[in-house]
Amino acid sequence: MSDVLARAAELDAADPLAHHRAAFVTDEEVVAYLDGNSLGRPLHATRERLAGFVDRPWGDRLIRAWDEGWMDAPTELGDTIARVCLGAAPGQTVVADSTTVLLYKLVRAAVDAQVRDDQRRTEILVDTDNFPTDRYVVEGIAAERGLELRWIRPEADSGVTPDLVREALSDRTALVLLSHIAYRSGHVADVPAITALAHDAGAQVLWDLCHSVGSVEIALDEHDVDLAVGCTYKYLNGGPGAPAFAYLAARHHGRFRQPIQGWMGAADPFAMGPGYAPDAGVRQLISGTPPVIGMLPMRDMLALIEEAGMAAVRHKSIALTSYAVEVADALLAPHGVVLASPRDAATRGGHVTLDHPDFRAVTAELWRRGVIPDFRPPHGLRVGLSPLSTSFAEVAAGLAAVADALTSRS
Ligand SMILES: *Cc1c(COP(=O)(O)O)cnc(C)c1O
């Protein structure tokens, strides 16, 4: 037992990204934070950025600041996310709303365009293990637009494969909605293969990047992705309720129209015209006034990720999850804990889920002790490892505490 735990110190000493951990706010009471995929830690730089904002530009520029940067923030910050994390050229990404609301807008825009072009395309392909909000949004849109949902049923400990998608596609498919990384198992979907399959069938694809942005390399332009959404409060450390981002490939601008027509997505908001004319570019995806304050913290994390580089971030992410699997095999498997994530690092994202019937109670007890994974029903302990803020020692301490908790229950 001590062998595998002792290795943590060696791994931390050899980690070329270890010095970045000092950029994050920590607290003595927190022994191991294993939920960076749910809410990233704040950065020290963010404290100053938020406090300073009150004086400048809010306090001194006041309403003038809208013309001096705030109006452009949705597309300017969208372009930054695109450059640092998405492998996407400028002009295709905006920051706005929540993931849920952007999902609604993009799904509606895509299915409406598809049905307009071909009335037989009445199916949305989605998987039973997709994140609840994704499933609920398409359930609502199917009812609203008279469409049908076609369900892919992946294995719980893996995810949606190209074969499963191929079997479900037909000339009736309008849109395929999938998560790049499964929120429970951490399985990484094959974006280029699945996107190409969908296109061959005349369908469009919307990728939910909530669990991949900032932890796994993404190449939206290269892989010909049509649409994507993602969170900024997980691996982009944007803080609770930080706005989401949406990507709409340039080739669809003008063809896709989102349903929530607001003045901020209009071609000329301050013309205050009698009717709505959408902006010709990706800005049409926004509806109301941009959440400027909510966009502040993620800038610090994006700068840090850009400095480290996404390839190095992914490299560390694989090292962290591989180590977590190794510790789980050594310390937790004897207690009957089962790995519910892919063993192959190439198809595993930045988190690992472990199953045991006692994990609901164990998680509550761990939280009281400052060890913070999260619980995902029916009995998964999810260990999220944010590459720039998590140490190997933290993984070791956290999983040793899980072993302790299981020992004292038996
Ligand atoms: C976290 C997450 C969401 C969250 O949506 P919100 O609207 O921000 O609450 C959506 N989809 C996936 C896959 C997620 O992991």
Short mmCIF file of C-alpha atoms and ligand atoms in Angstrom, two decimals:
data_model
loop_
_atom_site.label_atom_id
_atom_site.label_comp_id
_atom_site.label_asym_id
_atom_site.label_seq_id
_atom_site.Cartn_x
_atom_site.Cartn_y
_atom_site.Cartn_z
CA MET A 1 0.00 0.00 0.00
CA SER A 2 2.71 2.48 0.93
CA ASP A 3 4.52 1.75 -2.36
CA VAL A 4 1.83 3.09 -4.60
CA LEU A 5 1.27 6.08 -2.30
CA ALA A 6 4.99 6.81 -2.08
CA ARG A 7 5.12 7.08 -5.86
CA ALA A 8 2.99 10.23 -5.68
CA ALA A 9 5.93 12.25 -4.40
CA GLU A 10 8.11 11.03 -7.27
CA LEU A 11 5.43 11.83 -9.83
CA ASP A 12 4.96 15.33 -8.40
CA ALA A 13 8.70 15.93 -8.42
CA ALA A 14 8.92 14.92 -12.09
CA ASP A 15 5.81 16.87 -13.18
CA PRO A 16 6.79 19.74 -15.50
CA LEU A 17 3.49 21.52 -14.76
CA ALA A 18 3.74 21.23 -10.96
CA HIS A 19 4.72 24.89 -10.49
CA HIS A 20 1.34 26.01 -11.86
CA ARG A 21 -0.42 24.68 -8.76
CA ALA A 22 0.75 27.78 -6.88
CA ALA A 23 -1.55 29.85 -9.13
CA PHE A 24 -4.66 28.40 -7.46
CA VAL A 25 -6.40 29.29 -4.21
CA THR A 26 -6.15 26.47 -1.68
CA ASP A 27 -7.45 26.02 1.84
CA GLU A 28 -5.94 23.99 4.67
CA GLU A 29 -9.24 22.30 5.42
CA VAL A 30 -9.33 20.80 1.92
CA VAL A 31 -7.19 17.65 1.94
CA ALA A 32 -7.92 16.54 -1.61
CA TYR A 33 -10.04 18.33 -4.18
CA LEU A 34 -11.18 15.69 -6.65
CA ASP A 35 -13.98 17.63 -8.28
CA GLY A 36 -12.21 20.09 -10.55
CA ASN A 37 -14.38 18.73 -13.37
CA SER A 38 -17.47 20.04 -11.61
CA LEU A 39 -16.24 23.38 -10.29
CA GLY A 40 -12.64 24.39 -10.93
CA ARG A 41 -10.67 26.04 -8.12
CA PRO A 42 -10.32 29.82 -8.33
CA LEU A 43 -6.99 31.38 -9.30
CA HIS A 44 -5.25 33.97 -7.15
CA ALA A 45 -5.18 36.27 -10.18
CA THR A 46 -8.97 36.19 -10.25
CA ARG A 47 -9.22 37.80 -6.82
CA GLU A 48 -7.52 40.95 -8.10
CA ARG A 49 -9.31 40.86 -11.41
CA LEU A 50 -12.73 40.79 -9.76
CA ALA A 51 -11.94 43.42 -7.10
CA GLY A 52 -10.22 45.70 -9.61
CA PHE A 53 -13.15 45.54 -12.00
CA VAL A 54 -15.33 47.48 -9.56
CA ASP A 55 -13.07 50.54 -9.85
CA ARG A 56 -11.97 50.05 -13.45
CA PRO A 57 -13.71 49.94 -15.83
CA TRP A 58 -17.08 49.65 -14.07
CA GLY A 59 -16.46 52.55 -11.65
CA ASP A 60 -14.65 54.94 -13.96
CA ARG A 61 -15.77 54.16 -17.50
CA LEU A 62 -19.36 53.35 -16.53
CA ILE A 63 -21.67 53.00 -19.52
CA ARG A 64 -18.86 54.05 -21.87
CA ALA A 65 -17.25 50.65 -21.21
CA TRP A 66 -19.91 48.98 -23.36
CA ASP A 67 -18.35 50.63 -26.42
CA GLU A 68 -14.86 50.10 -25.09
CA GLY A 69 -14.97 46.30 -24.85
CA TRP A 70 -18.02 44.89 -23.10
CA MET A 71 -20.14 44.72 -26.26
CA ASP A 72 -17.45 42.71 -28.00
CA ALA A 73 -16.74 40.46 -25.00
CA PRO A 74 -18.95 37.52 -26.16
CA THR A 75 -17.07 37.13 -29.45
CA GLU A 76 -13.65 38.28 -28.21
CA LEU A 77 -13.71 35.78 -25.32
CA GLY A 78 -15.26 33.17 -27.62
CA ASP A 79 -12.31 33.58 -29.97
CA THR A 80 -9.91 33.15 -27.04
CA ILE A 81 -11.56 29.87 -25.98
CA ALA A 82 -11.52 28.80 -29.64
CA ARG A 83 -7.80 29.53 -30.00
CA VAL A 84 -6.65 28.06 -26.68
CA CYS A 85 -8.91 25.03 -26.39
CA LEU A 86 -11.13 24.29 -29.38
CA GLY A 87 -8.90 24.24 -32.44
CA ALA A 88 -11.26 26.70 -34.08
CA ALA A 89 -10.62 29.81 -36.17
CA PRO A 90 -12.02 33.15 -34.96
CA GLY A 91 -15.58 34.24 -35.67
CA GLN A 92 -17.32 30.96 -34.82
CA THR A 93 -17.57 30.98 -31.00
CA VAL A 94 -19.55 33.12 -28.54
CA VAL A 95 -19.86 33.21 -24.77
CA ALA A 96 -23.40 33.58 -23.42
CA ASP A 97 -26.17 32.06 -21.33
CA SER A 98 -25.81 28.61 -19.75
CA THR A 99 -24.90 25.40 -21.55
CA THR A 100 -28.55 24.36 -21.31
CA VAL A 101 -29.85 27.50 -23.00
CA LEU A 102 -27.18 27.39 -25.72
CA LEU A 103 -27.98 23.72 -26.32
CA TYR A 104 -31.59 24.68 -26.84
CA LYS A 105 -30.68 27.44 -29.28
CA LEU A 106 -28.27 25.31 -31.30
CA VAL A 107 -30.43 22.20 -31.46
CA ARG A 108 -33.38 24.29 -32.59
CA ALA A 109 -31.28 26.14 -35.16
CA ALA A 110 -29.91 22.88 -36.58
CA VAL A 111 -33.11 20.82 -36.69
CA ASP A 112 -35.14 23.70 -38.11
CA ALA A 113 -32.62 24.14 -40.94
CA GLN A 114 -32.48 20.40 -41.59
CA VAL A 115 -36.26 19.95 -41.69
CA ARG A 116 -36.61 23.02 -43.91
CA ASP A 117 -34.23 21.41 -46.43
CA ASP A 118 -35.65 17.88 -46.18
CA GLN A 119 -38.94 17.21 -44.44
CA ARG A 120 -38.12 13.55 -43.86
CA ARG A 121 -35.34 14.44 -41.43
CA THR A 122 -37.34 14.24 -38.25
CA GLU A 123 -35.03 12.34 -35.89
CA ILE A 124 -32.58 13.51 -33.27
CA LEU A 125 -30.02 10.91 -32.25
CA VAL A 126 -29.00 11.06 -28.58
CA ASP A 127 -27.67 8.55 -26.06
CA THR A 128 -29.24 7.33 -22.84
CA ASP A 129 -26.04 8.14 -20.89
CA ASN A 130 -25.82 11.72 -22.06
CA PHE A 131 -25.97 14.40 -19.39
CA PRO A 132 -29.53 14.95 -18.11
CA THR A 133 -29.86 18.52 -19.38
CA ASP A 134 -28.91 17.42 -22.92
CA ARG A 135 -31.57 14.71 -22.86
CA TYR A 136 -34.20 17.02 -21.36
CA VAL A 137 -33.55 19.78 -23.89
CA VAL A 138 -34.02 17.48 -26.89
CA GLU A 139 -37.04 15.86 -25.26
CA GLY A 140 -38.60 19.33 -25.09
CA ILE A 141 -37.62 20.27 -28.63
CA ALA A 142 -38.93 16.97 -30.03
CA ALA A 143 -42.31 17.67 -28.41
CA GLU A 144 -42.31 21.28 -29.55
CA ARG A 145 -41.33 20.59 -33.17
CA GLY A 146 -43.00 17.20 -33.73
CA LEU A 147 -39.67 15.35 -33.99
CA GLU A 148 -38.61 11.96 -32.69
CA LEU A 149 -35.75 10.96 -30.44
CA ARG A 150 -33.75 7.92 -31.40
CA TRP A 151 -31.79 6.54 -28.48
CA ILE A 152 -28.30 5.03 -28.57
CA ARG A 153 -27.68 2.80 -25.54
CA PRO A 154 -23.98 2.63 -24.70
CA GLU A 155 -22.34 0.44 -22.07
CA ALA A 156 -22.29 2.26 -18.71
CA ASP A 157 -18.51 2.01 -18.24
CA SER A 158 -17.65 3.12 -21.77
CA GLY A 159 -19.60 5.30 -24.18
CA VAL A 160 -20.92 5.97 -27.66
CA THR A 161 -18.85 4.30 -30.38
CA PRO A 162 -18.84 4.87 -34.15
CA ASP A 163 -20.50 1.45 -34.59
CA LEU A 164 -23.42 2.41 -32.34
CA VAL A 165 -23.87 5.66 -34.25
CA ARG A 166 -23.66 3.91 -37.64
CA GLU A 167 -26.45 1.52 -36.64
CA ALA A 168 -28.72 4.34 -35.52
CA LEU A 169 -28.19 6.76 -38.42
CA SER A 170 -30.57 6.89 -41.35
CA ASP A 171 -31.83 9.32 -43.96
CA ARG A 172 -34.27 10.48 -41.29
CA THR A 173 -31.56 11.73 -38.94
CA ALA A 174 -31.50 15.51 -38.65
CA LEU A 175 -29.05 15.91 -35.80
CA VAL A 176 -26.72 13.82 -33.64
CA LEU A 177 -26.27 15.21 -30.11
CA LEU A 178 -23.46 13.62 -28.12
CA SER A 179 -21.00 14.46 -25.35
CA HIS A 180 -17.34 14.43 -26.30
CA ILE A 181 -16.56 12.99 -22.88
CA ALA A 182 -19.21 11.03 -21.00
CA TYR A 183 -19.95 12.82 -17.72
CA ARG A 184 -20.08 9.57 -15.78
CA SER A 185 -17.62 7.10 -17.30
CA GLY A 186 -15.20 9.64 -18.77
CA HIS A 187 -15.23 7.81 -22.13
CA VAL A 188 -13.87 9.93 -24.99
CA ALA A 189 -16.00 9.71 -28.11
CA ASP A 190 -14.29 9.50 -31.51
CA VAL A 191 -15.21 12.97 -32.77
CA PRO A 192 -13.71 12.73 -36.29
CA ALA A 193 -15.13 9.26 -37.02
CA ILE A 194 -18.61 9.97 -35.66
CA THR A 195 -18.82 13.41 -37.28
CA ALA A 196 -17.84 11.91 -40.66
CA LEU A 197 -20.41 9.12 -40.31
CA ALA A 198 -23.15 11.63 -39.54
CA HIS A 199 -22.19 13.79 -42.51
CA ASP A 200 -22.21 10.77 -44.83
CA ALA A 201 -25.82 10.21 -43.72
CA GLY A 202 -26.71 13.87 -44.31
CA ALA A 203 -27.00 14.61 -40.58
CA GLN A 204 -25.39 17.34 -38.54
CA VAL A 205 -23.53 16.87 -35.25
CA LEU A 206 -23.60 18.89 -32.05
CA TRP A 207 -20.82 18.03 -29.62
CA ASP A 208 -21.21 18.86 -25.92
CA LEU A 209 -17.68 19.71 -24.76
CA CYS A 210 -18.46 20.38 -21.07
CA HIS A 211 -16.15 17.64 -19.83
CA SER A 212 -13.44 17.99 -22.46
CA VAL A 213 -12.77 21.70 -22.84
CA GLY A 214 -9.57 22.49 -20.97
CA SER A 215 -8.66 18.86 -20.32
CA VAL A 216 -8.53 17.12 -23.69
CA GLU A 217 -7.33 18.48 -27.03
CA ILE A 218 -10.13 19.42 -29.41
CA ALA A 219 -9.95 20.17 -33.15
CA LEU A 220 -13.39 21.42 -34.19
CA ASP A 221 -12.36 22.97 -37.53
CA GLU A 222 -10.13 20.08 -38.56
CA HIS A 223 -12.84 17.54 -37.75
CA ASP A 224 -15.54 19.46 -39.61
CA VAL A 225 -17.77 19.75 -36.55
CA ASP A 226 -21.01 21.63 -37.17
CA LEU A 227 -21.96 22.82 -33.70
CA ALA A 228 -20.63 22.59 -30.16
CA VAL A 229 -21.37 23.88 -26.68
CA GLY A 230 -19.49 23.73 -23.40
CA CYS A 231 -19.24 24.92 -19.82
CA THR A 232 -16.66 27.31 -18.49
CA TYR A 233 -16.98 26.59 -14.75
CA LYS A 234 -15.46 23.08 -14.96
CA TYR A 235 -11.94 22.83 -16.41
CA LEU A 236 -11.96 26.53 -17.40
CA ASN A 237 -12.36 27.63 -13.76
CA GLY A 238 -14.87 30.35 -14.62
CA GLY A 239 -16.61 30.12 -11.24
CA PRO A 240 -20.13 29.08 -10.24
CA GLY A 241 -22.64 29.95 -12.93
CA ALA A 242 -20.05 31.30 -15.39
CA PRO A 243 -21.60 31.63 -18.87
CA ALA A 244 -21.18 28.90 -21.47
CA PHE A 245 -19.82 28.98 -25.02
CA ALA A 246 -21.26 27.92 -28.35
CA TYR A 247 -19.49 27.15 -31.62
CA LEU A 248 -21.24 27.37 -34.97
CA ALA A 249 -19.07 26.50 -37.99
CA ALA A 250 -18.72 29.44 -40.38
CA ARG A 251 -20.21 27.40 -43.26
CA HIS A 252 -23.55 27.34 -41.42
CA HIS A 253 -23.74 31.09 -40.75
CA GLY A 254 -26.78 32.46 -42.50
CA ARG A 255 -28.33 29.00 -42.83
CA PHE A 256 -28.91 28.33 -39.13
CA ARG A 257 -31.09 30.66 -37.12
CA GLN A 258 -31.50 30.37 -33.37
CA PRO A 259 -34.97 30.85 -31.92
CA ILE A 260 -34.49 33.39 -29.11
CA GLN A 261 -34.46 36.59 -31.11
CA GLY A 262 -33.12 39.34 -28.91
CA TRP A 263 -31.71 42.76 -29.56
CA MET A 264 -28.12 41.76 -28.76
CA GLY A 265 -28.06 39.16 -31.53
CA ALA A 266 -29.48 41.59 -34.06
CA ALA A 267 -27.40 42.96 -36.90
CA ASP A 268 -27.50 46.46 -35.38
CA PRO A 269 -28.72 46.43 -31.76
CA PHE A 270 -28.70 50.18 -31.35
CA ALA A 271 -30.67 50.89 -34.50
CA MET A 272 -33.63 49.93 -32.29
CA GLY A 273 -35.40 48.94 -35.50
CA PRO A 274 -39.02 47.80 -35.87
CA GLY A 275 -38.19 44.15 -36.70
CA TYR A 276 -35.44 41.62 -36.00
CA ALA A 277 -32.67 41.04 -38.49
CA PRO A 278 -30.03 38.60 -37.19
CA ASP A 279 -26.34 39.39 -37.12
CA ALA A 280 -24.71 37.70 -40.11
CA GLY A 281 -22.08 35.97 -37.95
CA VAL A 282 -21.91 33.90 -34.79
CA ARG A 283 -23.08 36.86 -32.72
CA GLN A 284 -26.67 36.04 -33.71
CA LEU A 285 -26.48 33.24 -31.10
CA ILE A 286 -26.67 35.75 -28.27
CA SER A 287 -29.99 37.17 -27.16
CA GLY A 288 -29.69 39.61 -24.27
CA THR A 289 -27.07 41.71 -22.52
CA PRO A 290 -23.74 39.87 -22.15
CA PRO A 291 -22.88 38.64 -18.60
CA VAL A 292 -19.68 40.67 -18.42
CA ILE A 293 -18.82 39.98 -14.77
CA GLY A 294 -19.32 36.26 -15.22
CA MET A 295 -16.79 36.31 -18.05
CA LEU A 296 -13.94 37.62 -15.89
CA PRO A 297 -12.53 34.60 -13.98
CA MET A 298 -12.18 32.23 -16.93
CA ARG A 299 -9.74 34.68 -18.54
CA ASP A 300 -7.14 33.82 -15.91
CA MET A 301 -7.47 30.10 -16.51
CA LEU A 302 -7.39 30.50 -20.28
CA ALA A 303 -4.14 32.48 -19.96
CA LEU A 304 -2.66 29.73 -17.79
CA ILE A 305 -3.74 26.96 -20.17
CA GLU A 306 -2.32 28.88 -23.10
CA GLU A 307 0.98 29.25 -21.26
CA ALA A 308 1.13 25.53 -20.41
CA GLY A 309 -0.27 24.40 -23.78
CA MET A 310 -3.19 21.98 -24.27
CA ALA A 311 -0.89 19.13 -25.30
CA ALA A 312 0.97 19.34 -21.97
CA VAL A 313 -2.34 19.66 -20.09
CA ARG A 314 -3.66 16.48 -21.72
CA HIS A 315 -0.37 14.70 -21.00
CA LYS A 316 -0.66 15.51 -17.29
CA SER A 317 -4.35 14.62 -17.32
CA ILE A 318 -3.52 11.13 -18.61
CA ALA A 319 -0.79 10.76 -15.98
CA LEU A 320 -3.23 11.76 -13.22
CA THR A 321 -6.05 9.45 -14.27
CA SER A 322 -3.61 6.58 -14.90
CA TYR A 323 -2.25 7.04 -11.41
CA ALA A 324 -5.77 7.16 -9.96
CA VAL A 325 -6.57 3.85 -11.69
CA GLU A 326 -3.36 2.34 -10.34
CA VAL A 327 -4.14 3.44 -6.76
CA ALA A 328 -7.74 2.24 -7.09
CA ASP A 329 -6.52 -1.18 -8.28
CA ALA A 330 -4.13 -1.45 -5.33
CA LEU A 331 -6.19 0.02 -2.49
CA LEU A 332 -9.85 -0.09 -3.46
CA ALA A 333 -10.33 -3.19 -5.61
CA PRO A 334 -9.81 -5.41 -2.52
CA HIS A 335 -12.87 -3.69 -1.01
CA GLY A 336 -14.97 -4.62 -4.04
CA VAL A 337 -14.60 -1.27 -5.84
CA VAL A 338 -14.99 -1.55 -9.61
CA LEU A 339 -13.56 0.80 -12.23
CA ALA A 340 -16.47 2.26 -14.23
CA SER A 341 -14.25 4.15 -16.69
CA PRO A 342 -12.16 3.03 -19.67
CA ARG A 343 -8.84 1.40 -18.75
CA ASP A 344 -7.26 2.59 -21.96
CA ALA A 345 -5.99 6.14 -21.35
CA ALA A 346 -6.50 7.03 -25.01
CA THR A 347 -10.28 6.70 -24.62
CA ARG A 348 -10.46 8.18 -21.11
CA GLY A 349 -10.97 11.87 -20.35
CA GLY A 350 -9.96 13.81 -17.26
CA HIS A 351 -11.99 11.92 -14.69
CA VAL A 352 -12.41 8.40 -13.39
CA THR A 353 -15.54 6.85 -11.91
CA LEU A 354 -15.39 4.07 -9.35
CA ASP A 355 -18.42 2.02 -8.33
CA HIS A 356 -19.27 0.56 -4.92
CA PRO A 357 -22.69 0.14 -3.27
CA ASP A 358 -21.60 2.24 -0.25
CA PHE A 359 -20.31 5.23 -2.18
CA ARG A 360 -23.27 7.54 -1.50
CA ALA A 361 -22.64 7.37 2.25
CA VAL A 362 -18.85 7.31 1.80
CA THR A 363 -18.91 10.51 -0.27
CA ALA A 364 -20.85 12.38 2.41
CA GLU A 365 -18.35 11.25 5.03
CA LEU A 366 -15.36 12.21 2.87
CA TRP A 367 -16.74 15.72 2.31
CA ARG A 368 -16.83 16.22 6.09
CA ARG A 369 -13.14 15.28 6.16
CA GLY A 370 -12.12 17.70 3.40
CA VAL A 371 -11.79 15.01 0.75
CA ILE A 372 -14.01 16.12 -2.12
CA PRO A 373 -14.89 13.80 -4.98
CA ASP A 374 -18.49 13.72 -6.16
CA PHE A 375 -21.19 11.13 -6.24
CA ARG A 376 -23.07 10.10 -9.37
CA PRO A 377 -25.98 7.67 -9.08
CA PRO A 378 -26.49 4.81 -8.81
CA HIS A 379 -23.26 4.31 -6.84
CA GLY A 380 -20.39 6.05 -8.58
CA LEU A 381 -17.63 7.99 -6.87
CA ARG A 382 -16.36 10.37 -9.52
CA VAL A 383 -12.78 11.55 -9.25
CA GLY A 384 -12.18 14.65 -11.38
CA LEU A 385 -8.57 15.65 -11.85
CA SER A 386 -7.96 19.16 -13.10
CA PRO A 387 -4.48 18.93 -14.62
CA LEU A 388 -3.07 22.33 -13.64
CA SER A 389 -4.36 22.39 -10.06
CA THR A 390 -4.23 18.73 -8.96
CA SER A 391 -1.16 17.00 -7.52
CA PHE A 392 -0.46 13.30 -7.48
CA ALA A 393 -0.19 13.57 -3.68
CA GLU A 394 -3.76 14.86 -3.64
CA VAL A 395 -4.93 11.83 -5.63
CA ALA A 396 -3.07 9.52 -3.23
CA ALA A 397 -4.45 11.21 -0.10
CA GLY A 398 -7.98 11.27 -1.50
CA LEU A 399 -8.09 7.63 -2.54
CA ALA A 400 -6.38 6.50 0.69
CA ALA A 401 -9.22 8.26 2.53
CA VAL A 402 -11.73 6.32 0.42
CA ALA A 403 -9.98 3.07 1.43
CA ASP A 404 -10.10 4.14 5.10
CA ALA A 405 -13.78 4.95 4.88
CA LEU A 406 -14.54 1.56 3.33
CA THR A 407 -12.43 -0.24 5.94
CA SER A 408 -14.23 1.45 8.83
CA ARG A 409 -17.63 0.53 7.33
CA SER A 410 -16.85 -3.15 6.95
C1 LIG B 1 -21.98 20.22 -16.59
C2 LIG B 1 -22.68 19.83 -17.85
C3 LIG B 1 -23.75 20.59 -18.33
C4 LIG B 1 -24.25 21.75 -17.52
O1 LIG B 1 -25.20 22.55 -18.12
P1 LIG B 1 -25.56 23.94 -17.38
O2 LIG B 1 -26.58 24.55 -18.23
O3 LIG B 1 -24.28 24.72 -17.28
O4 LIG B 1 -26.05 23.62 -16.01
C5 LIG B 1 -24.32 20.23 -19.55
N1 LIG B 1 -23.86 19.14 -20.24
C6 LIG B 1 -22.82 18.39 -19.78
C7 LIG B 1 -22.33 17.24 -20.58
C8 LIG B 1 -22.22 18.71 -18.57
O5 LIG B 1 -21.21 17.96 -18.10
#
